[in-house]
JSON list of C-alpha atoms in Angstrom, two decimals:
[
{"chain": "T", "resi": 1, "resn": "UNK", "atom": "CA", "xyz": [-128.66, -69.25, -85.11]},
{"chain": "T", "resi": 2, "resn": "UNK", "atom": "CA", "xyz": [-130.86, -68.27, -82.20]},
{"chain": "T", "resi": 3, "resn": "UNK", "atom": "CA", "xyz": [-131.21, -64.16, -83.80]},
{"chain": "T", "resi": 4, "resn": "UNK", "atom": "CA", "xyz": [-131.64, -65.73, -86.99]},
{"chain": "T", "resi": 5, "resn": "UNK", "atom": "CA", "xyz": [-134.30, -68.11, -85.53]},
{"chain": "T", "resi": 6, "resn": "UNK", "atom": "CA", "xyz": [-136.10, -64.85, -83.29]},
{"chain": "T", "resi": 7, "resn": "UNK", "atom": "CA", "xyz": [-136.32, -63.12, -86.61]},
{"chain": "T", "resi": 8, "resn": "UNK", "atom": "CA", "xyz": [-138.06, -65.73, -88.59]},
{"chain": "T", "resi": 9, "resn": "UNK", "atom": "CA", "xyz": [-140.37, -65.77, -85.98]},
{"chain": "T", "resi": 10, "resn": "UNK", "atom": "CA", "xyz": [-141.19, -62.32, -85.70]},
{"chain": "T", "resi": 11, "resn": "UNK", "atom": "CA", "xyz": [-141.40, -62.19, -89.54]},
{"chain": "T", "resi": 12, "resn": "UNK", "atom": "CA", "xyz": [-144.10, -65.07, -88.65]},
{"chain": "T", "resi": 13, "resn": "UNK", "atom": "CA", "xyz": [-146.03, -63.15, -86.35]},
{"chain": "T", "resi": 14, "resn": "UNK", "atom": "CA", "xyz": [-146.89, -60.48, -89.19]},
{"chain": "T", "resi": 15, "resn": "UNK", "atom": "CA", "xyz": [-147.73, -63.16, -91.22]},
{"chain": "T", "resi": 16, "resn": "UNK", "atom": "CA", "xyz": [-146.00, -61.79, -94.31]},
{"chain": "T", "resi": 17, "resn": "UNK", "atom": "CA", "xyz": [-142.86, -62.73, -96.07]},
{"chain": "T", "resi": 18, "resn": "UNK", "atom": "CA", "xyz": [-140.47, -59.63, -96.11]},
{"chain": "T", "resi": 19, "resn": "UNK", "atom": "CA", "xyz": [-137.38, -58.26, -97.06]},
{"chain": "T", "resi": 20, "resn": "UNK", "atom": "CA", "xyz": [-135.39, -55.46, -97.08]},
{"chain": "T", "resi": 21, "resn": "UNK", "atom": "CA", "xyz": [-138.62, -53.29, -95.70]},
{"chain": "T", "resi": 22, "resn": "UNK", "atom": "CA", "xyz": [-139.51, -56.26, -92.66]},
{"chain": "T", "resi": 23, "resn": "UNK", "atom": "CA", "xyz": [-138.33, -53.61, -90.03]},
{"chain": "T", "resi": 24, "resn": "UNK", "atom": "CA", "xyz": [-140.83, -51.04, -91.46]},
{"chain": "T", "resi": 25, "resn": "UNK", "atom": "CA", "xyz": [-143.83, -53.89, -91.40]},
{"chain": "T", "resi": 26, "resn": "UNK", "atom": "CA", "xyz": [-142.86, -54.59, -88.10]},
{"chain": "T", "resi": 27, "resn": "UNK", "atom": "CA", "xyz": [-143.32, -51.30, -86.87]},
{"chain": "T", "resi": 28, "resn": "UNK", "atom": "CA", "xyz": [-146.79, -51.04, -88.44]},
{"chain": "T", "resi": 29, "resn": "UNK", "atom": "CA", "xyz": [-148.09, -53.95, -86.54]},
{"chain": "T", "resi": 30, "resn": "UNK", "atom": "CA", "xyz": [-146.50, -52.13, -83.43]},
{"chain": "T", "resi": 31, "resn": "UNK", "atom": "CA", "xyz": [-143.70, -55.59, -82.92]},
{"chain": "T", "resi": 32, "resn": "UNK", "atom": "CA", "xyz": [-140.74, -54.22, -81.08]},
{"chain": "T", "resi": 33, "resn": "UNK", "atom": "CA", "xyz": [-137.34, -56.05, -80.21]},
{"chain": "T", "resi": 34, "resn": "UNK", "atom": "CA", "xyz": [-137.39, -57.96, -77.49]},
{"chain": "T", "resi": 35, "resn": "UNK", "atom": "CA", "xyz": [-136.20, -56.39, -73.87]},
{"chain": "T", "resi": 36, "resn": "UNK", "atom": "CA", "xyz": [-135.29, -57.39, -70.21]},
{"chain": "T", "resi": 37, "resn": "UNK", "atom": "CA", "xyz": [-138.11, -56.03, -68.66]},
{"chain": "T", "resi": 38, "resn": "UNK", "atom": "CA", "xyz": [-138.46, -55.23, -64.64]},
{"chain": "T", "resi": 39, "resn": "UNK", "atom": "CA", "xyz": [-141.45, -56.59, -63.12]},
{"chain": "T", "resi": 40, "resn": "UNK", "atom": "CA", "xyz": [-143.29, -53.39, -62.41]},
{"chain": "T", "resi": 41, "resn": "UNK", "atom": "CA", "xyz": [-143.12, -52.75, -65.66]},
{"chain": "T", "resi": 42, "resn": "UNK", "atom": "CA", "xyz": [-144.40, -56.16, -66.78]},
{"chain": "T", "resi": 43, "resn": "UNK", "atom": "CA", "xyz": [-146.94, -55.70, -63.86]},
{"chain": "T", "resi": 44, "resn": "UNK", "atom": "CA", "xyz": [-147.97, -51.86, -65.37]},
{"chain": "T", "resi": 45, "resn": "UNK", "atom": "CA", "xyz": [-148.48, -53.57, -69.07]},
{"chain": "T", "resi": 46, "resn": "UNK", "atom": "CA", "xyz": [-150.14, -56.33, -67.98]},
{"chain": "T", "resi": 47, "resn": "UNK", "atom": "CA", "xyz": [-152.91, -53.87, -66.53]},
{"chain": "T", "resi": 48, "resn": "UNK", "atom": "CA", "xyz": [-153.01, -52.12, -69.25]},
{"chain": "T", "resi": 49, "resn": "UNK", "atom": "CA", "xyz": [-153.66, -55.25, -70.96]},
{"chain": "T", "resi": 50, "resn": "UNK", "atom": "CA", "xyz": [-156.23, -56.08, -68.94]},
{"chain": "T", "resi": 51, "resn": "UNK", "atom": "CA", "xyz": [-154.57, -59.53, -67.20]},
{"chain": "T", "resi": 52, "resn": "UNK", "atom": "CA", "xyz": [-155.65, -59.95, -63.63]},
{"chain": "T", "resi": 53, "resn": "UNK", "atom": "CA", "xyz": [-151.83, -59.92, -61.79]},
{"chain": "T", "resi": 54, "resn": "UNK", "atom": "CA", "xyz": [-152.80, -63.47, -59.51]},
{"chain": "T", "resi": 55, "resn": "UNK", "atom": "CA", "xyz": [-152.89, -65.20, -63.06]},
{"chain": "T", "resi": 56, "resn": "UNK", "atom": "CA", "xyz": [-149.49, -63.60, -64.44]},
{"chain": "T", "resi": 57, "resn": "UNK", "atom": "CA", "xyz": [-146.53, -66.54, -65.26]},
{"chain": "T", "resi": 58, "resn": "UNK", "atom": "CA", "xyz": [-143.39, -66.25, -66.86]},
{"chain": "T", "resi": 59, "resn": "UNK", "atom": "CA", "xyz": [-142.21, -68.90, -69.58]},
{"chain": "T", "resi": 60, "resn": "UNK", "atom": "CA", "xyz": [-139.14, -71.07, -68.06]},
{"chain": "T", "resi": 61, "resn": "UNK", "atom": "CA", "xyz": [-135.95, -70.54, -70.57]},
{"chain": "T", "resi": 62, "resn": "UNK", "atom": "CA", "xyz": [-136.01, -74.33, -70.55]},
{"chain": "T", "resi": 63, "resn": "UNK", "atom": "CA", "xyz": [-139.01, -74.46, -72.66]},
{"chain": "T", "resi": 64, "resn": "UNK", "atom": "CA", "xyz": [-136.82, -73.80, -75.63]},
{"chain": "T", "resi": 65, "resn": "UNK", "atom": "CA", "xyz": [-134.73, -76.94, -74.69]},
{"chain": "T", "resi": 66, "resn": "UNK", "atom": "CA", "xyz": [-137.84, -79.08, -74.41]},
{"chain": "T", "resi": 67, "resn": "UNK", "atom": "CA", "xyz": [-139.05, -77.97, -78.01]},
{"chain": "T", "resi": 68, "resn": "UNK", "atom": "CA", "xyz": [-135.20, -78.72, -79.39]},
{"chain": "T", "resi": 69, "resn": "UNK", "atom": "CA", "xyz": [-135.61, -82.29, -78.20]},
{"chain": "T", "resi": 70, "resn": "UNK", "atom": "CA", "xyz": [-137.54, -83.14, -80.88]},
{"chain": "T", "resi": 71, "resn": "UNK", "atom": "CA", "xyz": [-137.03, -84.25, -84.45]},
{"chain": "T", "resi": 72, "resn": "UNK", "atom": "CA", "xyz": [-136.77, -80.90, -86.25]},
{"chain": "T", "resi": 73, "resn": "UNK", "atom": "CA", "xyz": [-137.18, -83.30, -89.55]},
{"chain": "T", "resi": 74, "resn": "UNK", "atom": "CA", "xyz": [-139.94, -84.98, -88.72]},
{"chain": "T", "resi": 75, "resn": "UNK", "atom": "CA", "xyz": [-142.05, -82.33, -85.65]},
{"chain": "T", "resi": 76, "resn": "UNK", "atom": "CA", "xyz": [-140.62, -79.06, -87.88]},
{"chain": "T", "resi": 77, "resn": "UNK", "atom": "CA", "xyz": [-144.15, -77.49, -88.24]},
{"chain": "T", "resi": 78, "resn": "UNK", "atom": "CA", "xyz": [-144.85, -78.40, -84.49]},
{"chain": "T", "resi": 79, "resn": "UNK", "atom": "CA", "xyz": [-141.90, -76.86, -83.33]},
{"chain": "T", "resi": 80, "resn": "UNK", "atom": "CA", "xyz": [-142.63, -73.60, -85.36]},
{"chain": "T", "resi": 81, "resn": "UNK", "atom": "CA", "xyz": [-145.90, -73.28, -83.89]},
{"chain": "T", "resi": 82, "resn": "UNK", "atom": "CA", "xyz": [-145.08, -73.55, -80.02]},
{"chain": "T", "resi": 83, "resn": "UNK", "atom": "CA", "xyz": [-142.62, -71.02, -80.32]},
{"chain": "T", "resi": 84, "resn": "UNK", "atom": "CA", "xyz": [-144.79, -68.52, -81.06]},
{"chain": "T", "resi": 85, "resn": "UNK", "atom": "CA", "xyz": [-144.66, -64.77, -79.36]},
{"chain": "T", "resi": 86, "resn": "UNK", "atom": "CA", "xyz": [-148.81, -65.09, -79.42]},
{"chain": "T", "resi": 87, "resn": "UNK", "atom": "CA", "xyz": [-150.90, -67.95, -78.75]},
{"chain": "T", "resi": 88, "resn": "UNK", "atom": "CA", "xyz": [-154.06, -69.39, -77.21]},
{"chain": "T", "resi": 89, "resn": "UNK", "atom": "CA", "xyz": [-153.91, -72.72, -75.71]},
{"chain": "T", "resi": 90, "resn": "UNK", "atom": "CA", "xyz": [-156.96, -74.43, -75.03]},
{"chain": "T", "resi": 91, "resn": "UNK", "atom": "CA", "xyz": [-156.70, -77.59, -72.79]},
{"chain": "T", "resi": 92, "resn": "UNK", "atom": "CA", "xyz": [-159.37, -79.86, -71.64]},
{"chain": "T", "resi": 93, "resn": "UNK", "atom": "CA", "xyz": [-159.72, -81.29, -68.34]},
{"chain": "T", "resi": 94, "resn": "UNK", "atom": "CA", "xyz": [-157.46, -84.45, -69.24]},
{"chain": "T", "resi": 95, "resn": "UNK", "atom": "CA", "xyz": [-154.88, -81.86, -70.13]},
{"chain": "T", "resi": 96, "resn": "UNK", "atom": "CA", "xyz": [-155.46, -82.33, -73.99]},
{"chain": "T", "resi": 97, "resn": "UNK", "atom": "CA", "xyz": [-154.83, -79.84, -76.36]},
{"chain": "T", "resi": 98, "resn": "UNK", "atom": "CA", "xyz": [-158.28, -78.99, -78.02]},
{"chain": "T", "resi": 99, "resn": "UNK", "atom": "CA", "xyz": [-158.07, -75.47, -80.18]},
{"chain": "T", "resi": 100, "resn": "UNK", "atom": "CA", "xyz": [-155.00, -73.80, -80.79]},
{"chain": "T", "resi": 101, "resn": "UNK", "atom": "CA", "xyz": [-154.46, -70.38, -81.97]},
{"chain": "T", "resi": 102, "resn": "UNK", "atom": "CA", "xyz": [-151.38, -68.31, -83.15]},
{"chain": "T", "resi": 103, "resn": "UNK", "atom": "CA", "xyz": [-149.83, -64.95, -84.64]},
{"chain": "T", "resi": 104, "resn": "UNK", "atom": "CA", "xyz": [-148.86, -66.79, -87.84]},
{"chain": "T", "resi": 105, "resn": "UNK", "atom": "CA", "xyz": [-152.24, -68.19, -88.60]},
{"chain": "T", "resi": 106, "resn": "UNK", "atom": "CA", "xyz": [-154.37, -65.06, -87.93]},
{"chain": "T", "resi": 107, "resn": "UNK", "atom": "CA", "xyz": [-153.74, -62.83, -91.12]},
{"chain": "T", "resi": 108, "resn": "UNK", "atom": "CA", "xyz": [-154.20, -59.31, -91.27]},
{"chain": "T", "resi": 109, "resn": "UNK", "atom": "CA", "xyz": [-153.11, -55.77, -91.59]},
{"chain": "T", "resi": 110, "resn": "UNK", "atom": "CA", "xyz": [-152.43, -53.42, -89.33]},
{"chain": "T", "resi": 111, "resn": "UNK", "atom": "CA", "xyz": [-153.57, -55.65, -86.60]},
{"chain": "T", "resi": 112, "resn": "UNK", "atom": "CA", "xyz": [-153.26, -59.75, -86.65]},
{"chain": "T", "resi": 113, "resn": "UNK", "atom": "CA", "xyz": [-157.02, -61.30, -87.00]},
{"chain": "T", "resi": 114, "resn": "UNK", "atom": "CA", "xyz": [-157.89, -63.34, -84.24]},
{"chain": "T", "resi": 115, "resn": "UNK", "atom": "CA", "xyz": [-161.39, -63.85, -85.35]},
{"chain": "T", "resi": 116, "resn": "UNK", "atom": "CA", "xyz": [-160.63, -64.74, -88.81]},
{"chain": "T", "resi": 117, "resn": "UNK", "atom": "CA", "xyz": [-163.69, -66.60, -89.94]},
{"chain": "T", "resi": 118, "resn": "UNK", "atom": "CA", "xyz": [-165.54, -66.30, -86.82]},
{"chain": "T", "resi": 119, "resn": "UNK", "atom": "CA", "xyz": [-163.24, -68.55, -85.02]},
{"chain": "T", "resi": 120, "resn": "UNK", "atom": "CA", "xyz": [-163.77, -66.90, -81.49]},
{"chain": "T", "resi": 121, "resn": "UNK", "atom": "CA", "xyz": [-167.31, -66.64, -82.22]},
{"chain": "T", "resi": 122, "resn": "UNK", "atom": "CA", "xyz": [-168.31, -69.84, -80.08]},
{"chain": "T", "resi": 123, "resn": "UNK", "atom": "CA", "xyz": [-166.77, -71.75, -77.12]},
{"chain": "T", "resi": 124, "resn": "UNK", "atom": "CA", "xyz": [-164.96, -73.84, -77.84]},
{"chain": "T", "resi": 125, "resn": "UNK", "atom": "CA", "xyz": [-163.32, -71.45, -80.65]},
{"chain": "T", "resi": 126, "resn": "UNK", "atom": "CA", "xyz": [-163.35, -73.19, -84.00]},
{"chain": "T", "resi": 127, "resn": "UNK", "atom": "CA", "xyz": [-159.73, -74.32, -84.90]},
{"chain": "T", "resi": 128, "resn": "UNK", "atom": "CA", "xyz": [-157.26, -72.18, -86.48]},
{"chain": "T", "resi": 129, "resn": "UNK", "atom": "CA", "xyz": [-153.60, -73.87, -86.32]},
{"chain": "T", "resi": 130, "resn": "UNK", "atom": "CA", "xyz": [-153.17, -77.06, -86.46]},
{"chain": "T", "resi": 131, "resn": "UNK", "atom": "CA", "xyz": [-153.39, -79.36, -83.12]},
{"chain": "T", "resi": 132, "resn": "UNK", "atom": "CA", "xyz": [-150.31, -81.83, -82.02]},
{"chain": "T", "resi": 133, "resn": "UNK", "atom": "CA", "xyz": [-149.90, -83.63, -78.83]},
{"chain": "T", "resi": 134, "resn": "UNK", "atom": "CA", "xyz": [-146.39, -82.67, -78.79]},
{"chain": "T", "resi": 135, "resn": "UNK", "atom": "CA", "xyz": [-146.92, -80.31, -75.48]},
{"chain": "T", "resi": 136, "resn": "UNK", "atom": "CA", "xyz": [-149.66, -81.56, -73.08]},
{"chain": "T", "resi": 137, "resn": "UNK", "atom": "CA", "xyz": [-151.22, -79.79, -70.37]},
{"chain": "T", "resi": 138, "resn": "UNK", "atom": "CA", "xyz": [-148.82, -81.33, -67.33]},
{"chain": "T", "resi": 139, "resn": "UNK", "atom": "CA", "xyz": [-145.78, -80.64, -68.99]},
{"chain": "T", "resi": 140, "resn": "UNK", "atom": "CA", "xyz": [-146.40, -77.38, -70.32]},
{"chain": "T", "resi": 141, "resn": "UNK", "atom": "CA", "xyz": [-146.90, -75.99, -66.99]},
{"chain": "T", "resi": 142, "resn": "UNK", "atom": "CA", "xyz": [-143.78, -77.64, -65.98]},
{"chain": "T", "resi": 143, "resn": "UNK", "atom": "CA", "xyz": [-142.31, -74.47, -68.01]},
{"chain": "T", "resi": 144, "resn": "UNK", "atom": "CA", "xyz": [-144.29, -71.95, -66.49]},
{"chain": "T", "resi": 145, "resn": "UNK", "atom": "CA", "xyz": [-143.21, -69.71, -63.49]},
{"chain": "T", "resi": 146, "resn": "UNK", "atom": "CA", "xyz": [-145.98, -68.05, -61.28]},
{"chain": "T", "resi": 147, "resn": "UNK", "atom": "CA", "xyz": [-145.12, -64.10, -60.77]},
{"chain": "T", "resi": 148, "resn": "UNK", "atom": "CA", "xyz": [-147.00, -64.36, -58.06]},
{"chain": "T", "resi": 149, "resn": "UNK", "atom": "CA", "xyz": [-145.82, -67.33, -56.37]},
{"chain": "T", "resi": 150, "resn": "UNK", "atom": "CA", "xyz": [-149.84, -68.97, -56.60]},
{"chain": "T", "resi": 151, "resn": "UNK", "atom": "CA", "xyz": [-149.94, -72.79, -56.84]},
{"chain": "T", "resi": 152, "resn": "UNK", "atom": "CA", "xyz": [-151.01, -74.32, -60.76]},
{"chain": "T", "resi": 153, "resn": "UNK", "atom": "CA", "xyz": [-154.53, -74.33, -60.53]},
{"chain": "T", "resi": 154, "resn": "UNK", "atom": "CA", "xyz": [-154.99, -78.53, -60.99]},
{"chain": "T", "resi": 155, "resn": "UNK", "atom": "CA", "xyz": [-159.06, -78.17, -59.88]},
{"chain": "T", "resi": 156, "resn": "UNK", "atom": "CA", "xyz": [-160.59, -81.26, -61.56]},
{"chain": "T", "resi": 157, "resn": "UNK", "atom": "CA", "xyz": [-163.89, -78.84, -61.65]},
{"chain": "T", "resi": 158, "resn": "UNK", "atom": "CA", "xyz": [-162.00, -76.85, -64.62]},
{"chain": "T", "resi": 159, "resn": "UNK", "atom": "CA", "xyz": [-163.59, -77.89, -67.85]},
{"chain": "T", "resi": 160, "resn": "UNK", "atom": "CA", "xyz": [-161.21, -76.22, -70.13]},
{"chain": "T", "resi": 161, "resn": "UNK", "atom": "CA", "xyz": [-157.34, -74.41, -69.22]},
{"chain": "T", "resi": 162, "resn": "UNK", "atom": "CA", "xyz": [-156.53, -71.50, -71.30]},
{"chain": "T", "resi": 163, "resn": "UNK", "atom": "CA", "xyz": [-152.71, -70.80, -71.86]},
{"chain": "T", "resi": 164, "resn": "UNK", "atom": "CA", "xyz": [-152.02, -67.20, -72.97]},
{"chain": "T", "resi": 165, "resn": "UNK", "atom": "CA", "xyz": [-149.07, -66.00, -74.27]},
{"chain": "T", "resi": 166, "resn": "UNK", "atom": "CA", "xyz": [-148.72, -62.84, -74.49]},
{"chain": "T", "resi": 167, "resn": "UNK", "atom": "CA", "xyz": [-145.60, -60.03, -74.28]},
{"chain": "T", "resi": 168, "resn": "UNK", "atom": "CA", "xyz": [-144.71, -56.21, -74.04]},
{"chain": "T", "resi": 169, "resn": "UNK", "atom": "CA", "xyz": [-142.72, -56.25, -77.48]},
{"chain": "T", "resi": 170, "resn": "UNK", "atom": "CA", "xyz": [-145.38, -57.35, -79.54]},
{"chain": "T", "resi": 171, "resn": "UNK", "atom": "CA", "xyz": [-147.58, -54.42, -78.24]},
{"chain": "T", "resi": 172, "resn": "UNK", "atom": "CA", "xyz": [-151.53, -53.65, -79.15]},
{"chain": "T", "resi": 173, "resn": "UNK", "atom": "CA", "xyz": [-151.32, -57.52, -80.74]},
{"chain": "T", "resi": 174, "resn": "UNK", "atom": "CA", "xyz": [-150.77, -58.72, -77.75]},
{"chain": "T", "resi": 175, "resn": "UNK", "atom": "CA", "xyz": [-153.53, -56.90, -76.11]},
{"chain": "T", "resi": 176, "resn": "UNK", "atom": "CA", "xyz": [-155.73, -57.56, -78.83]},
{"chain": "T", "resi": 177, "resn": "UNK", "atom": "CA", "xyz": [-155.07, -61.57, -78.26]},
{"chain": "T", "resi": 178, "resn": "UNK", "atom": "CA", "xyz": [-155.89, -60.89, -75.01]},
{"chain": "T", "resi": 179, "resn": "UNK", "atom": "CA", "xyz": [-159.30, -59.41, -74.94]},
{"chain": "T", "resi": 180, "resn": "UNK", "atom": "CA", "xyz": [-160.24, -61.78, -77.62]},
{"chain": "T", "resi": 181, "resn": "UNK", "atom": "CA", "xyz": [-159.45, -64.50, -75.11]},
{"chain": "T", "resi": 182, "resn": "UNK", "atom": "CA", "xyz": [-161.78, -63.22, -72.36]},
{"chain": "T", "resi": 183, "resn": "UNK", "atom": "CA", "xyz": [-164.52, -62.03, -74.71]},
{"chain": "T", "resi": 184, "resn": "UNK", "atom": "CA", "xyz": [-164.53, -65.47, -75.78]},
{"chain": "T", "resi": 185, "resn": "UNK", "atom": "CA", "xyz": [-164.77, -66.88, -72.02]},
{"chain": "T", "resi": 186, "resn": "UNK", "atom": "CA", "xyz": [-167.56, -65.11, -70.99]},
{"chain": "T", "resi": 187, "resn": "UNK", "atom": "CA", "xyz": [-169.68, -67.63, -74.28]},
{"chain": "T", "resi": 188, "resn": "UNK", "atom": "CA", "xyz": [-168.67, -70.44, -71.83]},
{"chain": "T", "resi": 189, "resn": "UNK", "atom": "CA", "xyz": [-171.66, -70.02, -69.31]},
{"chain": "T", "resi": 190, "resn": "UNK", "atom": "CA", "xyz": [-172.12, -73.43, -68.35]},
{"chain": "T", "resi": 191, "resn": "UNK", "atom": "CA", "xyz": [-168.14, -74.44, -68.31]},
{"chain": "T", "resi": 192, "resn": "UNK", "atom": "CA", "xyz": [-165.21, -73.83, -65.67]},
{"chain": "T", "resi": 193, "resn": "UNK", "atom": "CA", "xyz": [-162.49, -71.80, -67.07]},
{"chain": "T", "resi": 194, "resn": "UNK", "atom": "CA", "xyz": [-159.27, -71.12, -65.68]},
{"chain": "T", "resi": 195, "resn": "UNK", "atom": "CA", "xyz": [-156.92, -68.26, -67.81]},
{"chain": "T", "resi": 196, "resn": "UNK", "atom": "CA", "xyz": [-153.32, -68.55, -67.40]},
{"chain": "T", "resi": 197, "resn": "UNK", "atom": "CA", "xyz": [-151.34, -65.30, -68.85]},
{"chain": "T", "resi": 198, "resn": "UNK", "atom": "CA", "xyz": [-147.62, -66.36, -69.94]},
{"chain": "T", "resi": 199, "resn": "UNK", "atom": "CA", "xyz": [-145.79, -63.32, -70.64]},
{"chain": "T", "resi": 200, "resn": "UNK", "atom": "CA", "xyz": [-142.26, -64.08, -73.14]},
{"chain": "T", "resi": 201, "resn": "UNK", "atom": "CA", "xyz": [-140.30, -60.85, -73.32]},
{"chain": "T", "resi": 202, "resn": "UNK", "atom": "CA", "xyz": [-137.76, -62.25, -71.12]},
{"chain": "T", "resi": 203, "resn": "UNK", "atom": "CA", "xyz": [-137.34, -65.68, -72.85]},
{"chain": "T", "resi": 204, "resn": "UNK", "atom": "CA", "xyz": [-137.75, -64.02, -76.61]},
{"chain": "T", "resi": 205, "resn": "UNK", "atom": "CA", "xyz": [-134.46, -61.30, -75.33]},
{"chain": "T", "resi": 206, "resn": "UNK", "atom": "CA", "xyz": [-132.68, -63.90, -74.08]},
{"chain": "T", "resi": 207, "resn": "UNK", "atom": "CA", "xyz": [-133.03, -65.76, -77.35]},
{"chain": "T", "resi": 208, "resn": "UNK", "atom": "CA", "xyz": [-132.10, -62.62, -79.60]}
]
């Protein structure tokens, strides 16, 4: 169930429906399997990525528990959408969820579009999937594990959180998300931003 459930959502991330050719789509967009990755070699992709190391956190295998404890019948699309290899969080200061971007929303071919429709053209980016209040700010970083051992940034001087997932196996999409995400922060001239960069190769291999 879990493989079969890892697959769908890779097939998600490219945003097409395949069949018997997914694996060669796949490779087009540059997706990967999952691996167990060491932590200089997390540390080497992230800068190559561009992600500052002090903001580098690891999602908790018990994040997957927390989304199962829902009603798949009734929270099924909600569900879909958290677990997600790519997405952009944006929290306010009360820790609600205010724009919300991910891989299976974006579109695109060779590379997933992040600024469909100008969505990253202002801050805050215009919405792309749909918002929930399933996961708020508090408990999502209750799931989170610091690489670097910092303290959750909890400032009440932050305007807006940004929660970025992002991951080795899912390659130049991944640093595309990325980029996007800062380009975007540097519109916010007058707010108080803080970036949080959630790698999920680990959780996405354990879950194969």
């Amino acid at each position: 169930m879990k493989r079969n459930y890892l697959i769908l959502t890779l097939l998600l991330a490219a945003s097409l429906c395949f069949s018997s050719c997914s694996s060669i789509f796949l490779a087009a967009y540059g997706i990967k399997s999952p691996e167990r990755i060491e932590n200089k070699v997390l540390l080497k992709t992230a800068k190559k990525y561009g992600i500052p190391t002090s903001e580098i956190y690891l999602l908790d295998t018990a994040y997957y528990a927390y989304l199962e404890t829902f009603d798949n019948t009734l929270y099924r699309e909600q569900i879909n959408n958290h677990f997600q290899p790519l997405q952009a969080l944006y929290y306010n200061k009360d820790g609600n969820l205010r724009s919300f971007h991910i891989n299976c929303y974006a579109g695109g071919f060779p590379n997933l579009k992040w600024n469909r429709n100008g969505n990253f053209d202002t801050f805050l980016p215009k919405q792309q999937a749909p918002l929930d209040s399933i996961l708020p700010l508090q408990v999502h970083l209750k799931y989170l594990q610091s690489l670097s051992g910092n303290v959750f940034p909890s400032s009440p001087d932050y305007d807006y959180y940004v929660i970025v997932y992002w991951n080795k196996f899912m390659g130049r999409q991944s640093k595309n998300l990325v980029k996007q995400v800062q380009a975007n922060a540097n519109l916010a001239s007058e707010k108080k931003i803080q970036i949080m960069y959630v790698n999920s190769d680990l959780f996405f291999y354990l879950f194969e």
